Structures are given as structure tokens and as C-alpha cells.
Amino acid sequence: MKTILVAEDNDSNFILMTYILKRDYQFVRAKNGQEAVDMARKGGIDLILMDIKMPVMDGMEATKAIKEFAPQLPIVALTANAFDSDRQLALEAGCDDFLSKPVSSENCLNTIAKYIGKS
């Protein structure tokens, strides 16, 4: 089964993601950008769902850091900031795709499948 790293500091948003992912994927959680970088560096992650606004290190910085050592690892920005400018900034930071919160199960799973398929 493929493993998704959910980088999300908000408990209710993380619980929603576990509900969406639990049938098709394994998942682990990072509560801030630095944890996401550290976990990605260890390996075993197939895709990252990256919240943008997090403590310690935000999702943009974390994405840039991860892409330096794992450029092939798909990172999908997951943010409440849904403006085109936010999408552009996420893509410029290295995110491969962009989902706005609240995200629908179907949209989330379709986006993930585009990069790593279904488990």
C-alpha cells in the first residue's frame, strides 16, 4: 500500500484527511514543515499533502527543501488560500499540484491517483 505524508497542523483537517485516505492508502502525519522535511528525508513516502500555513516552517519552505533532495516526490499543496496567486506561489515553490480546502474526497483521491495511482 502506498504511503502519504499529510503535513497538517490542524487536528480537524487531519481527521478529515484520514477519513478520505484510510481505504486506499497508508498515511503518516507531520505537524509542521520541519517534521515533513525530516520524514521525507527518511524515505518511504510516495506523496505529500502539504498544508501551506504551518508553524516552525511553512509548507512553501518545506516544499523547496524537500525538492532539493527528492525532486521526483510528488507534493500537493493543500490550503485554504484558494486565490490564483496562491496556486502560482505553491507551484513556484515546487508543488506538483494544488487543492483548496475544504477538499472533496473525490477531488483529493483523483489528484493523488494522478501521481501515484491507487493502492
PDB file of C-alpha atoms in Angstrom:
ATOM      1  CA  MET A   1       0.000   0.000   0.000  1.00  0.00           C
ATOM      2  CA  LYS A   2       1.292   3.469  -0.900  1.00  0.00           C
ATOM      3  CA  THR A   3       2.126   5.878   1.923  1.00  0.00           C
ATOM      4  CA  ILE A   4       1.058   9.510   2.007  1.00  0.00           C
ATOM      5  CA  LEU A   5       2.603  12.073   4.322  1.00  0.00           C
ATOM      6  CA  VAL A   6      -0.083  14.503   5.494  1.00  0.00           C
ATOM      7  CA  ALA A   7       1.656  17.694   6.610  1.00  0.00           C
ATOM      8  CA  GLU A   8      -1.151  19.345   8.591  1.00  0.00           C
ATOM      9  CA  ASP A   9      -1.038  21.155  11.938  1.00  0.00           C
ATOM     10  CA  ASN A  10      -4.813  21.379  12.408  1.00  0.00           C
ATOM     11  CA  ASP A  11      -6.315  18.278  14.063  1.00  0.00           C
ATOM     12  CA  SER A  12      -9.762  18.552  12.455  1.00  0.00           C
ATOM     13  CA  ASN A  13      -8.250  18.918   8.968  1.00  0.00           C
ATOM     14  CA  PHE A  14      -6.024  15.899   9.625  1.00  0.00           C
ATOM     15  CA  ILE A  15      -9.024  13.831  10.787  1.00  0.00           C
ATOM     16  CA  LEU A  16     -10.850  14.737   7.557  1.00  0.00           C
ATOM     17  CA  MET A  17      -7.827  13.606   5.518  1.00  0.00           C
ATOM     18  CA  THR A  18      -7.650  10.284   7.385  1.00  0.00           C
ATOM     19  CA  TYR A  19     -11.304   9.693   6.558  1.00  0.00           C
ATOM     20  CA  ILE A  20     -10.613  10.353   2.854  1.00  0.00           C
ATOM     21  CA  LEU A  21      -7.406   8.293   2.673  1.00  0.00           C
ATOM     22  CA  LYS A  22      -7.963   5.330   5.006  1.00  0.00           C
ATOM     23  CA  ARG A  23      -9.463   2.907   2.460  1.00  0.00           C
ATOM     24  CA  ASP A  24      -6.844   3.326  -0.250  1.00  0.00           C
ATOM     25  CA  TYR A  25      -3.597   4.458   1.368  1.00  0.00           C
ATOM     26  CA  GLN A  26      -1.414   4.296   4.450  1.00  0.00           C
ATOM     27  CA  PHE A  27      -0.640   7.707   5.901  1.00  0.00           C
ATOM     28  CA  VAL A  28       1.610   9.406   8.398  1.00  0.00           C
ATOM     29  CA  ARG A  29       1.401  12.915   9.814  1.00  0.00           C
ATOM     30  CA  ALA A  30       3.774  15.812  10.211  1.00  0.00           C
ATOM     31  CA  LYS A  31       2.503  18.696  12.362  1.00  0.00           C
ATOM     32  CA  ASN A  32       4.837  21.306  10.835  1.00  0.00           C
ATOM     33  CA  GLY A  33       7.031  21.858   7.814  1.00  0.00           C
ATOM     34  CA  GLN A  34      10.252  20.826   9.539  1.00  0.00           C
ATOM     35  CA  GLU A  35       8.734  17.473  10.543  1.00  0.00           C
ATOM     36  CA  ALA A  36       7.609  16.995   6.931  1.00  0.00           C
ATOM     37  CA  VAL A  37      11.160  17.614   5.669  1.00  0.00           C
ATOM     38  CA  ASP A  38      12.629  15.221   8.242  1.00  0.00           C
ATOM     39  CA  MET A  39      10.092  12.481   7.462  1.00  0.00           C
ATOM     40  CA  ALA A  40      10.523  12.866   3.694  1.00  0.00           C
ATOM     41  CA  ARG A  41      14.309  12.631   4.104  1.00  0.00           C
ATOM     42  CA  LYS A  42      13.918   9.237   5.826  1.00  0.00           C
ATOM     43  CA  GLY A  43      12.100   7.885   2.754  1.00  0.00           C
ATOM     44  CA  GLY A  44       9.175   5.519   2.378  1.00  0.00           C
ATOM     45  CA  ILE A  45       6.799   8.319   1.361  1.00  0.00           C
ATOM     46  CA  ASP A  46       5.044   8.134  -2.019  1.00  0.00           C
ATOM     47  CA  LEU A  47       3.296  11.537  -1.973  1.00  0.00           C
ATOM     48  CA  ILE A  48       2.951  14.542   0.342  1.00  0.00           C
ATOM     49  CA  LEU A  49      -0.217  16.534   1.006  1.00  0.00           C
ATOM     50  CA  MET A  50       1.315  19.814   2.180  1.00  0.00           C
ATOM     51  CA  ASP A  51      -0.582  22.405   4.187  1.00  0.00           C
ATOM     52  CA  ILE A  52       0.876  25.814   3.420  1.00  0.00           C
ATOM     53  CA  LYS A  53       0.335  27.670   6.701  1.00  0.00           C
ATOM     54  CA  MET A  54       2.082  25.702   9.482  1.00  0.00           C
ATOM     55  CA  PRO A  55       4.262  26.530  12.458  1.00  0.00           C
ATOM     56  CA  VAL A  56       8.078  26.175  12.632  1.00  0.00           C
ATOM     57  CA  MET A  57       8.455  26.018   8.819  1.00  0.00           C
ATOM     58  CA  ASP A  58       5.624  26.774   6.394  1.00  0.00           C
ATOM     59  CA  GLY A  59       4.644  24.496   3.529  1.00  0.00           C
ATOM     60  CA  MET A  60       6.377  26.609   0.872  1.00  0.00           C
ATOM     61  CA  GLU A  61       9.750  26.426   2.637  1.00  0.00           C
ATOM     62  CA  ALA A  62       9.277  22.719   3.358  1.00  0.00           C
ATOM     63  CA  THR A  63       8.424  22.020  -0.293  1.00  0.00           C
ATOM     64  CA  LYS A  64      11.546  23.834  -1.511  1.00  0.00           C
ATOM     65  CA  ALA A  65      13.712  21.893   0.969  1.00  0.00           C
ATOM     66  CA  ILE A  66      12.192  18.515   0.037  1.00  0.00           C
ATOM     67  CA  LYS A  67      12.504  19.120  -3.707  1.00  0.00           C
ATOM     68  CA  GLU A  68      16.261  19.703  -3.220  1.00  0.00           C
ATOM     69  CA  PHE A  69      16.841  16.099  -2.112  1.00  0.00           C
ATOM     70  CA  ALA A  70      13.756  14.382  -3.604  1.00  0.00           C
ATOM     71  CA  PRO A  71      12.764  16.235  -6.794  1.00  0.00           C
ATOM     72  CA  GLN A  72      10.658  13.276  -8.007  1.00  0.00           C
ATOM     73  CA  LEU A  73       8.490  13.119  -4.836  1.00  0.00           C
ATOM     74  CA  PRO A  74       5.012  14.481  -5.690  1.00  0.00           C
ATOM     75  CA  ILE A  75       3.862  17.274  -3.380  1.00  0.00           C
ATOM     76  CA  VAL A  76       0.271  18.523  -3.480  1.00  0.00           C
ATOM     77  CA  ALA A  77      -0.412  21.855  -1.782  1.00  0.00           C
ATOM     78  CA  LEU A  78      -3.483  21.685   0.425  1.00  0.00           C
ATOM     79  CA  THR A  79      -4.550  25.120   1.567  1.00  0.00           C
ATOM     80  CA  ALA A  80      -7.458  27.352   2.488  1.00  0.00           C
ATOM     81  CA  ASN A  81      -5.852  30.053   0.327  1.00  0.00           C
ATOM     82  CA  ALA A  82      -7.683  29.482  -2.943  1.00  0.00           C
ATOM     83  CA  PHE A  83      -6.633  32.516  -4.994  1.00  0.00           C
ATOM     84  CA  ASP A  84      -4.816  32.065  -8.311  1.00  0.00           C
ATOM     85  CA  SER A  85      -1.827  33.885  -6.819  1.00  0.00           C
ATOM     86  CA  ASP A  86      -1.652  31.281  -4.014  1.00  0.00           C
ATOM     87  CA  ARG A  87      -1.752  28.490  -6.573  1.00  0.00           C
ATOM     88  CA  GLN A  88       1.043  30.157  -8.548  1.00  0.00           C
ATOM     89  CA  LEU A  89       3.221  30.618  -5.442  1.00  0.00           C
ATOM     90  CA  ALA A  90       2.745  26.955  -4.476  1.00  0.00           C
ATOM     91  CA  LEU A  91       3.705  25.782  -7.963  1.00  0.00           C
ATOM     92  CA  GLU A  92       6.734  28.093  -7.991  1.00  0.00           C
ATOM     93  CA  ALA A  93       7.837  26.631  -4.637  1.00  0.00           C
ATOM     94  CA  GLY A  94       7.849  23.190  -6.262  1.00  0.00           C
ATOM     95  CA  CYS A  95       4.397  21.782  -5.554  1.00  0.00           C
ATOM     96  CA  ASP A  96       3.197  19.490  -8.317  1.00  0.00           C
ATOM     97  CA  ASP A  97      -0.485  20.252  -7.791  1.00  0.00           C
ATOM     98  CA  PHE A  98      -2.865  22.325  -5.668  1.00  0.00           C
ATOM     99  CA  LEU A  99      -6.049  21.532  -3.748  1.00  0.00           C
ATOM    100  CA  SER A 100      -8.093  24.094  -1.831  1.00  0.00           C
ATOM    101  CA  LYS A 101      -9.779  23.397   1.491  1.00  0.00           C
ATOM    102  CA  PRO A 102     -12.333  22.208   2.132  1.00  0.00           C
ATOM    103  CA  VAL A 103     -11.363  19.466  -0.296  1.00  0.00           C
ATOM    104  CA  SER A 104     -13.847  16.914  -1.591  1.00  0.00           C
ATOM    105  CA  SER A 105     -12.979  13.220  -1.234  1.00  0.00           C
ATOM    106  CA  GLU A 106     -13.358  12.670  -4.969  1.00  0.00           C
ATOM    107  CA  ASN A 107     -11.132  15.593  -5.946  1.00  0.00           C
ATOM    108  CA  CYS A 108      -8.484  14.615  -3.403  1.00  0.00           C
ATOM    109  CA  LEU A 109      -8.388  10.945  -4.409  1.00  0.00           C
ATOM    110  CA  ASN A 110      -8.362  11.784  -8.136  1.00  0.00           C
ATOM    111  CA  THR A 111      -5.432  14.152  -7.656  1.00  0.00           C
ATOM    112  CA  ILE A 112      -3.470  11.591  -5.637  1.00  0.00           C
ATOM    113  CA  ALA A 113      -4.192   8.843  -8.193  1.00  0.00           C
ATOM    114  CA  LYS A 114      -2.843  11.092 -10.939  1.00  0.00           C
ATOM    115  CA  TYR A 115       0.603  10.906  -9.291  1.00  0.00           C
ATOM    116  CA  ILE A 116       0.821   7.537  -7.559  1.00  0.00           C
ATOM    117  CA  GLY A 117      -2.207   5.537  -8.698  1.00  0.00           C
ATOM    118  CA  LYS A 118      -4.450   3.655  -6.308  1.00  0.00           C
ATOM    119  CA  SER A 119      -3.079   1.218  -3.780  1.00  0.00           C
TER     120      SER A 119
END
